[in-house]
mmCIF file of C-alpha atoms in Angstrom:
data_model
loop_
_atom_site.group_PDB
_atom_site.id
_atom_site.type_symbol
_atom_site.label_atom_id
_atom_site.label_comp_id
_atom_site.label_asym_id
_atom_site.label_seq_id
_atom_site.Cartn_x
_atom_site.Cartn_y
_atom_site.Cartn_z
ATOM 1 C CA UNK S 1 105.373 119.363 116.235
ATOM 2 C CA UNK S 2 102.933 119.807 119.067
ATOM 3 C CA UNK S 3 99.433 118.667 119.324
ATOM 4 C CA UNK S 4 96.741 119.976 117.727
ATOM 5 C CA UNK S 5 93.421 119.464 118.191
ATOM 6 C CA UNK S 6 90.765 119.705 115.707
ATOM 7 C CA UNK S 7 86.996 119.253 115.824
ATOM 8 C CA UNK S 8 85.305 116.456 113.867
ATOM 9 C CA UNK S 9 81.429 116.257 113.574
ATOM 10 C CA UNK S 10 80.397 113.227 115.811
ATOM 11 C CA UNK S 11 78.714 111.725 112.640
ATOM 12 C CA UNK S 12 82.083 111.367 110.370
ATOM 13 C CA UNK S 13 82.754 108.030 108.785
ATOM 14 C CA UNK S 14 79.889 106.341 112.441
ATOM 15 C CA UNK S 15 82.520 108.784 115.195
ATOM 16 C CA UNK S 16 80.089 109.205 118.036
ATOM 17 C CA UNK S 17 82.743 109.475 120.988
ATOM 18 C CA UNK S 18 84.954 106.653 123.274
ATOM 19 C CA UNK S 19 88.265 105.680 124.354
ATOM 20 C CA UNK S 20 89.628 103.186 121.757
ATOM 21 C CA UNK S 21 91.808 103.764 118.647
ATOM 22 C CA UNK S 22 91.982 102.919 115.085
ATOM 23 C CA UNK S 23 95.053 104.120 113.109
ATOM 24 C CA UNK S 24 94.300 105.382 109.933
ATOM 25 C CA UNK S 25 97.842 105.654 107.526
ATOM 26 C CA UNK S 26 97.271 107.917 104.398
ATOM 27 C CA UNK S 27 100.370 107.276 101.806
ATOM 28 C CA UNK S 28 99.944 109.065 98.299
ATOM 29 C CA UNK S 29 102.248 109.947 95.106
ATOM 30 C CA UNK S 30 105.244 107.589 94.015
ATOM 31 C CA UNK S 31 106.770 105.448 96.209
ATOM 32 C CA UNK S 32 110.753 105.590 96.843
ATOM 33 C CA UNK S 33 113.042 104.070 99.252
ATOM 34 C CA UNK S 34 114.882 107.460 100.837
ATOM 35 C CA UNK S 35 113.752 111.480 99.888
ATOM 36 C CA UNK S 36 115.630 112.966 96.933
ATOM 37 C CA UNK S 37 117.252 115.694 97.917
ATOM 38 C CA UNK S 38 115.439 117.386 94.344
ATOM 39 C CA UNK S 39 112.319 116.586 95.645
ATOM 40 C CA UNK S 40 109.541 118.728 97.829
ATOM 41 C CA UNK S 41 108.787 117.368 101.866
ATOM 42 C CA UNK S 42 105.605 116.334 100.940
ATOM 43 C CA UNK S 43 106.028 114.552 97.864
ATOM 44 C CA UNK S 44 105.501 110.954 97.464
ATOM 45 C CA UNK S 45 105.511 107.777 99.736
ATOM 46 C CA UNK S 46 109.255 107.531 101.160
ATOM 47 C CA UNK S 47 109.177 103.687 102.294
ATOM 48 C CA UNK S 48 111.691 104.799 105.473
ATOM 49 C CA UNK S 49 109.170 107.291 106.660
ATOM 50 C CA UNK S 50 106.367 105.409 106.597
ATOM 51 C CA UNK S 51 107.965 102.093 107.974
ATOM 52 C CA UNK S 52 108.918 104.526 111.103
ATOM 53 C CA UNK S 53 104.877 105.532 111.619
ATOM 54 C CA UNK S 54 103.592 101.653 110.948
ATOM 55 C CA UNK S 55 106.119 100.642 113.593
ATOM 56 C CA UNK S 56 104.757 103.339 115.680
ATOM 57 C CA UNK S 57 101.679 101.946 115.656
ATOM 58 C CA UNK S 58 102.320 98.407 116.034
ATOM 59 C CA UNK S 59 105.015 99.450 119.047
ATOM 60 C CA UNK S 60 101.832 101.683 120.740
ATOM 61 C CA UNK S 61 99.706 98.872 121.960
ATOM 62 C CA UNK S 62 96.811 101.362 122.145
ATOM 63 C CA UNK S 63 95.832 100.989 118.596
ATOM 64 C CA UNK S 64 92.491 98.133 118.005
ATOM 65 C CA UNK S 65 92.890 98.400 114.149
ATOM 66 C CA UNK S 66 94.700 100.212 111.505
ATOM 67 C CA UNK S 67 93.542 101.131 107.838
ATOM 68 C CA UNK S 68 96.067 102.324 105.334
ATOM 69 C CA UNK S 69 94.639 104.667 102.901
ATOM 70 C CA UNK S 70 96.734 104.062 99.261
ATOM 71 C CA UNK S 71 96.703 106.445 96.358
ATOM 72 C CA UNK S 72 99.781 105.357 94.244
ATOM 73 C CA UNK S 73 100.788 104.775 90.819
ATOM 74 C CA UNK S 74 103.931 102.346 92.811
ATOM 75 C CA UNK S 75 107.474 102.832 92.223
ATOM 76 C CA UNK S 76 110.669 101.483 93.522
ATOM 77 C CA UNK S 77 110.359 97.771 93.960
ATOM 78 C CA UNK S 78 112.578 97.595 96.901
ATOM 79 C CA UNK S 79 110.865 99.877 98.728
ATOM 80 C CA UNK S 80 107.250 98.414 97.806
ATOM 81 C CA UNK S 81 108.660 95.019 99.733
ATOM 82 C CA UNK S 82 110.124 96.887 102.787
ATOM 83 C CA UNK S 83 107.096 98.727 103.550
ATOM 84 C CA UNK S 84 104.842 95.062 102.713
ATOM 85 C CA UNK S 85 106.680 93.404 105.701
ATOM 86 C CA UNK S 86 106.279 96.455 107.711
ATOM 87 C CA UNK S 87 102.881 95.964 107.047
ATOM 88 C CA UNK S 88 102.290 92.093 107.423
ATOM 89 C CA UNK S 89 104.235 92.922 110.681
ATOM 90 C CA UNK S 90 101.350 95.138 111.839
ATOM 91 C CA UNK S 91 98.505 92.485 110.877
ATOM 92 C CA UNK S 92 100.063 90.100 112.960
ATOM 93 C CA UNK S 93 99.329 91.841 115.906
ATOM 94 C CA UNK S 94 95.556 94.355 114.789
ATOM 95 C CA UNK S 95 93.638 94.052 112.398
ATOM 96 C CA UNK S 96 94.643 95.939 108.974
ATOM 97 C CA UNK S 97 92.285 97.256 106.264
ATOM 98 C CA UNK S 98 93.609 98.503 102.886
ATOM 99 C CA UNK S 99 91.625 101.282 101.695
ATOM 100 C CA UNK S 100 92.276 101.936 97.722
ATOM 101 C CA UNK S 101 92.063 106.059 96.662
ATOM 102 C CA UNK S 102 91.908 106.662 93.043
ATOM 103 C CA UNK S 103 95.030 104.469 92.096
ATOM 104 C CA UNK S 104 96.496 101.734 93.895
ATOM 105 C CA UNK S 105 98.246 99.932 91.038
ATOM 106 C CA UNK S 106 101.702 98.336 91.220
ATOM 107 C CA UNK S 107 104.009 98.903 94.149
ATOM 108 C CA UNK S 108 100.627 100.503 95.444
ATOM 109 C CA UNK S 109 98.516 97.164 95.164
ATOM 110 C CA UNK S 110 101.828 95.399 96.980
ATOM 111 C CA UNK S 111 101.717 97.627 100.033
ATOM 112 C CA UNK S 112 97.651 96.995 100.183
ATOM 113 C CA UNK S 113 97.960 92.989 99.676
ATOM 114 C CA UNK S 114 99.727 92.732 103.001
ATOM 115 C CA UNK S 115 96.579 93.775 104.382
ATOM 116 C CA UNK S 116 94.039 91.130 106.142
ATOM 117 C CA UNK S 117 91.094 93.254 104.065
ATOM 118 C CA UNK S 118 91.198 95.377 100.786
ATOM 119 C CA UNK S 119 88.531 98.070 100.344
ATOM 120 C CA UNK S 120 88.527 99.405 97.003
ATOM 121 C CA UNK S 121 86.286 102.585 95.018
ATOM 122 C CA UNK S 122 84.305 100.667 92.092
ATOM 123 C CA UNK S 123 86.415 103.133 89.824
ATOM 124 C CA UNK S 124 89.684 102.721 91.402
ATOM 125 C CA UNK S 125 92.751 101.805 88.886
ATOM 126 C CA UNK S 126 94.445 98.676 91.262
ATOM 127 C CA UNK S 127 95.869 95.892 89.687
ATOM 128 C CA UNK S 128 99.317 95.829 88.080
ATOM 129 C CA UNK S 129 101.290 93.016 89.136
ATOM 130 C CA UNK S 130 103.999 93.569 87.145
ATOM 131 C CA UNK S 131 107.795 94.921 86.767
ATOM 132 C CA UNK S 132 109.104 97.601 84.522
ATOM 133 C CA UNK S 133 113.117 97.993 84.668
ATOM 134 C CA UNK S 134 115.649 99.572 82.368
ATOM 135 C CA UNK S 135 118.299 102.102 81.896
ATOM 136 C CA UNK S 136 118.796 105.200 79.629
ATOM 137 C CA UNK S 137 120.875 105.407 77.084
ATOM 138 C CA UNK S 138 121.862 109.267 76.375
ATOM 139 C CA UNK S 139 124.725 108.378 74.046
ATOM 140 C CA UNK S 140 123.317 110.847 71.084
ATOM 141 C CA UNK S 141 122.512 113.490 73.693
ATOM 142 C CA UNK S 142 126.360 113.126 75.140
ATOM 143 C CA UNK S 143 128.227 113.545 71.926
ATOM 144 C CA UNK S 144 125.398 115.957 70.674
ATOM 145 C CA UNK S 145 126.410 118.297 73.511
ATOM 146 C CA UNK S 146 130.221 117.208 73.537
ATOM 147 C CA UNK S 147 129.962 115.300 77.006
ATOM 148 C CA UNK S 148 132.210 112.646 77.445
ATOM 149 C CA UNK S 149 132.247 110.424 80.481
ATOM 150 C CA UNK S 150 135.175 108.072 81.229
ATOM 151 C CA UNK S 151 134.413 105.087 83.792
ATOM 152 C CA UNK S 152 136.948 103.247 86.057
ATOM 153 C CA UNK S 153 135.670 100.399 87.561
ATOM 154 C CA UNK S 154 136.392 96.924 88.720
ATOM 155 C CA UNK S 155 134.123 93.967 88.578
ATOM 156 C CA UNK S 156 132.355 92.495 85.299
ATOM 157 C CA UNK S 157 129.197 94.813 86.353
ATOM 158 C CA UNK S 158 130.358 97.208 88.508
ATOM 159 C CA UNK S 159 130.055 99.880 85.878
ATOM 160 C CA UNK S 160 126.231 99.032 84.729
ATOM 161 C CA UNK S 161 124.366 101.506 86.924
ATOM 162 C CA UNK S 162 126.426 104.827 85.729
ATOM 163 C CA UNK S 163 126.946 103.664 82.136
ATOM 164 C CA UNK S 164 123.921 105.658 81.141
ATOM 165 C CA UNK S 165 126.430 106.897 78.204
ATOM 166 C CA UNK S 166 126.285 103.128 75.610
ATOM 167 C CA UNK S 167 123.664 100.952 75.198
ATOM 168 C CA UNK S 168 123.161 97.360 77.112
ATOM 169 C CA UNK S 169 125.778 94.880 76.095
ATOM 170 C CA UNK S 170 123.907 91.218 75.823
ATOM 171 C CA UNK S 171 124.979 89.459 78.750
ATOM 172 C CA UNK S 172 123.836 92.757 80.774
ATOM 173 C CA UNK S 173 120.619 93.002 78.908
ATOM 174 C CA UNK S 174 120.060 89.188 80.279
ATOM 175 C CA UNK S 175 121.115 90.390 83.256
ATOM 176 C CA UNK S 176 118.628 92.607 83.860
ATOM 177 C CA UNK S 177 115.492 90.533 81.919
ATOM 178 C CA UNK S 178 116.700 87.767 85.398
ATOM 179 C CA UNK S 179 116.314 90.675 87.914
ATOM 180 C CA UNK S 180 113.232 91.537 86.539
ATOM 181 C CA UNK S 181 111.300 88.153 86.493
ATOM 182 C CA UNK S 182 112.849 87.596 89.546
ATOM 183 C CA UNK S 183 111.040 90.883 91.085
ATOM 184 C CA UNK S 184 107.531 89.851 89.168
ATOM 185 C CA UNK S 185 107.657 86.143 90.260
ATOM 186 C CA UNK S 186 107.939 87.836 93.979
ATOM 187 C CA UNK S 187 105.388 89.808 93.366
ATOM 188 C CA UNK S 188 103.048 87.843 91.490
ATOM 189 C CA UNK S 189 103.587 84.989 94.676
ATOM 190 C CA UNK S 190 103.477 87.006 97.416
ATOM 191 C CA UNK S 191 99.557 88.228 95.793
ATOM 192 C CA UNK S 192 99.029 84.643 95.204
ATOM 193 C CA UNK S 193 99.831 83.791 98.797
ATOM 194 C CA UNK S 194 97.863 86.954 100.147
ATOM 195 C CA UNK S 195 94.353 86.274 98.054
ATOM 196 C CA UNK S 196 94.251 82.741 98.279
ATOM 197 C CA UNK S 197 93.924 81.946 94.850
ATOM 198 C CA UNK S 198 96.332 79.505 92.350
ATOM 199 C CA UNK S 199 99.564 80.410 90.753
ATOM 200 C CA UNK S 200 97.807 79.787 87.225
ATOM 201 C CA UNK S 201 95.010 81.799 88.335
ATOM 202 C CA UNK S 202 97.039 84.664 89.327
ATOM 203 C CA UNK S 203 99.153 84.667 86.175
ATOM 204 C CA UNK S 204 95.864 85.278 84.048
ATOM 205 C CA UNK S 205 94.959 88.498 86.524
ATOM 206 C CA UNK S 206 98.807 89.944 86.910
ATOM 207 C CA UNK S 207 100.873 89.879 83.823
ATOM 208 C CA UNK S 208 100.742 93.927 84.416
ATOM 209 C CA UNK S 209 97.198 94.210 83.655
ATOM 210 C CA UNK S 210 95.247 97.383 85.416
ATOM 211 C CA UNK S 211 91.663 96.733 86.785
ATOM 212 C CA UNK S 212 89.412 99.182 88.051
ATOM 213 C CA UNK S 213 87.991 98.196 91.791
ATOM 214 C CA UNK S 214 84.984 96.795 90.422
ATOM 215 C CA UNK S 215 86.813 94.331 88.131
ATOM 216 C CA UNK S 216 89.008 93.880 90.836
ATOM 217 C CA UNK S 217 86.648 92.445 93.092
ATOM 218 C CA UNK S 218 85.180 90.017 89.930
ATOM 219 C CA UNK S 219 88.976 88.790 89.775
ATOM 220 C CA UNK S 220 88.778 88.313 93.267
ATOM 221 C CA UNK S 221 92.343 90.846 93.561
ATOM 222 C CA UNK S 222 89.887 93.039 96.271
ATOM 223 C CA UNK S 223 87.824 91.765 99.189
ATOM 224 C CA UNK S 224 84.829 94.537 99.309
ATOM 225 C CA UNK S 225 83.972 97.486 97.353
ATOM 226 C CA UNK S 226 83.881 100.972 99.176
ATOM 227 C CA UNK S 227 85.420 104.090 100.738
ATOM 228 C CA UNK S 228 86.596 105.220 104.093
ATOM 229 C CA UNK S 229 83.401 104.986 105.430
ATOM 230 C CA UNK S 230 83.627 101.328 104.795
ATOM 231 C CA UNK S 231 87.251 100.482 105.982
ATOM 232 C CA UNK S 232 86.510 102.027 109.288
ATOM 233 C CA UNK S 233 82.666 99.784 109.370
ATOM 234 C CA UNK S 234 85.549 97.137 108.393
ATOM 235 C CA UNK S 235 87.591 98.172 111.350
ATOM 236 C CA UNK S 236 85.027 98.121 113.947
ATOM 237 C CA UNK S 237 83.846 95.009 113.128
ATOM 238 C CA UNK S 238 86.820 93.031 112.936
ATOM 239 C CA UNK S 239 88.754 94.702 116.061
ATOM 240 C CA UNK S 240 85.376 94.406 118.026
ATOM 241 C CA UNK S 241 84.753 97.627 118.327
ATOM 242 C CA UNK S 242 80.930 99.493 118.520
ATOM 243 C CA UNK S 243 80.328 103.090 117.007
ATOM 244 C CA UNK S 244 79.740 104.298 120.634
ATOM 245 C CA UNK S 245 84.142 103.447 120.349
ATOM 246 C CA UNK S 246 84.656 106.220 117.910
ATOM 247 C CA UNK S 247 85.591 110.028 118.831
ATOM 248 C CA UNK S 248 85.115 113.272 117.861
ATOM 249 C CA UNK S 249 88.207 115.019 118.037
ATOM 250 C CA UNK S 250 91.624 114.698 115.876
ATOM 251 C CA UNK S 251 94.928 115.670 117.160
ATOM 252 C CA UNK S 252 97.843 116.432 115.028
ATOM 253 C CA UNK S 253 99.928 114.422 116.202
ATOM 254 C CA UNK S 254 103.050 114.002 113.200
ATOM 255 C CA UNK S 255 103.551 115.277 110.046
ATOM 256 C CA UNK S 256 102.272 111.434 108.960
ATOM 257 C CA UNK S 257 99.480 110.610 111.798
ATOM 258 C CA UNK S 258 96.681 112.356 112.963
ATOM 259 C CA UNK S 259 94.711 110.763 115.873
ATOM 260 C CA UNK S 260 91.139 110.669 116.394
ATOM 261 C CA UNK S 261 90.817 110.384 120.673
ATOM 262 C CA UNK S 262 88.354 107.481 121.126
ATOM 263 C CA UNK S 263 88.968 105.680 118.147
ATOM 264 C CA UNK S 264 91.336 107.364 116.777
ATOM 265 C CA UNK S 265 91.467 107.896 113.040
ATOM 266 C CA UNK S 266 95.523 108.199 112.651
ATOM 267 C CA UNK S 267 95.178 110.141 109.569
ATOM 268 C CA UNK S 268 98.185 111.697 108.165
ATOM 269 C CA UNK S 269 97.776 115.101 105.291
#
């Protein structure tokens, strides 16, 4: 797609004109690891994508700081984790500002904890350290319809993730209770390592519990309460950069990115 340029009043978000850039990531919707094939272009976070526009802002070297702009409810696990290294990749080289939307909860908190800073709206749900895993069980629905599905597999669980047809047996029910406190104890750790704060002390805020940003910040879960407007003051400051840095034009530069010349705001639709 090629460039296009678009006009942005000089007094956006402190933009008053220069040559250095700040990347600015927007991710919204559910996050997955790879695009359904059901599913619309534009729907959700797909962890591949946006691990290929991080990396193409870490690779860049022209880019002074990056903010990620979250809106997400989370989603796949897996893919929460890929694009939290991606991330802690990127802060190891600029500095990185999470900026919370409406709902940065779950797999949408992990992607903003691997962030140096988190910015947060005082009403925005974050929070929910926690797992939720499971399968369905459409046994009644088969023989309601007259469906039958036989299975040939080999391997004590090979057959678990397309025997959507019986119920759990107990050893696989275990099973799966082990994955899943597996996946929180990650979780809960890796936001225990990222704010500083005691194992015990985490436990009492994560346990799945949902905080707005205000309560958030109380728990100590966010660094700062604010918008846009205040990630980028965040990104100026701790990159070094003064207002007289910022621009006033965006280029299209990706479906994901759009640049701001000067600073550029990286923001993608």
């Amino acid at each position: 797609m090629g460039v296009q340029p678009q006009v942005v009043r000089k007094w956006t978000l402190g933009l008053s004109g220069g040559k250095d850039r700040i990347a600015v990531i927007r991710t919204s919707g559910s996050i997955s690891r790879v695009r359904s094939p059901l599913s619309v272009p534009t729907s959700g976070i797909i962890a591949e994508q946006l691990i290929e526009k991080i990396r193409s802002v870490r690779e860049s070297k022209r880019y002074k700081a990056a903010i990620i702009r979250i809106d997400s409810p989370g989603g796949d696990a897996l893919a929460s984790d890929l694009m939290w290294r991606e991330i802690r990749l990127l802060a190891t080289s600029i500095p990185v500002i999470a900026s919370m939307s409406d709902v940065a909860a779950s797999g949408g908190y992990y992607m903003a904890m691997a962030a140096g800073t988190i910015v947060a709206e005082n009403l925005t749900l974050t929070g929910s350290i926690g797992v939720v895993t499971g399968k369905f069980n459409l046994g009644n629905l088969y023989e309601k319809i007259g469906f039958n599905k036989e299975i040939i597999s080999r391997g004590k669980y090979a057959e678990l993730p397309a025997a959507e047809q019986r119920p759990f047996r107990p050893d696989e029910a275990d099973l799966f209770a082990k994955s899943a406190e597996y996946a929180y104890k990650l979780f809960r750790d890796k936001a225990t390592y990222s704010r500083s704060m005691p194992v015990d002390k985490m436990e009492e805020n994560a346990q799945g519990r949902v905080w707005t940003g205000t309560d958030a910040a109380c728990h100590g879960l966010i660094d700062a309460i604010g918008g846009m407007s205040r990630a980028v003051a965040q990104g100026f400051s701790f990159s070094c950069l003064g207002e007289s840095s910022a621009a006033a034009e965006a280029s299209l530069v990706s479906h994901w990115i759009f640049t701001l010349k000067g600073v550029s705001l990286c923001i993608n639709p």
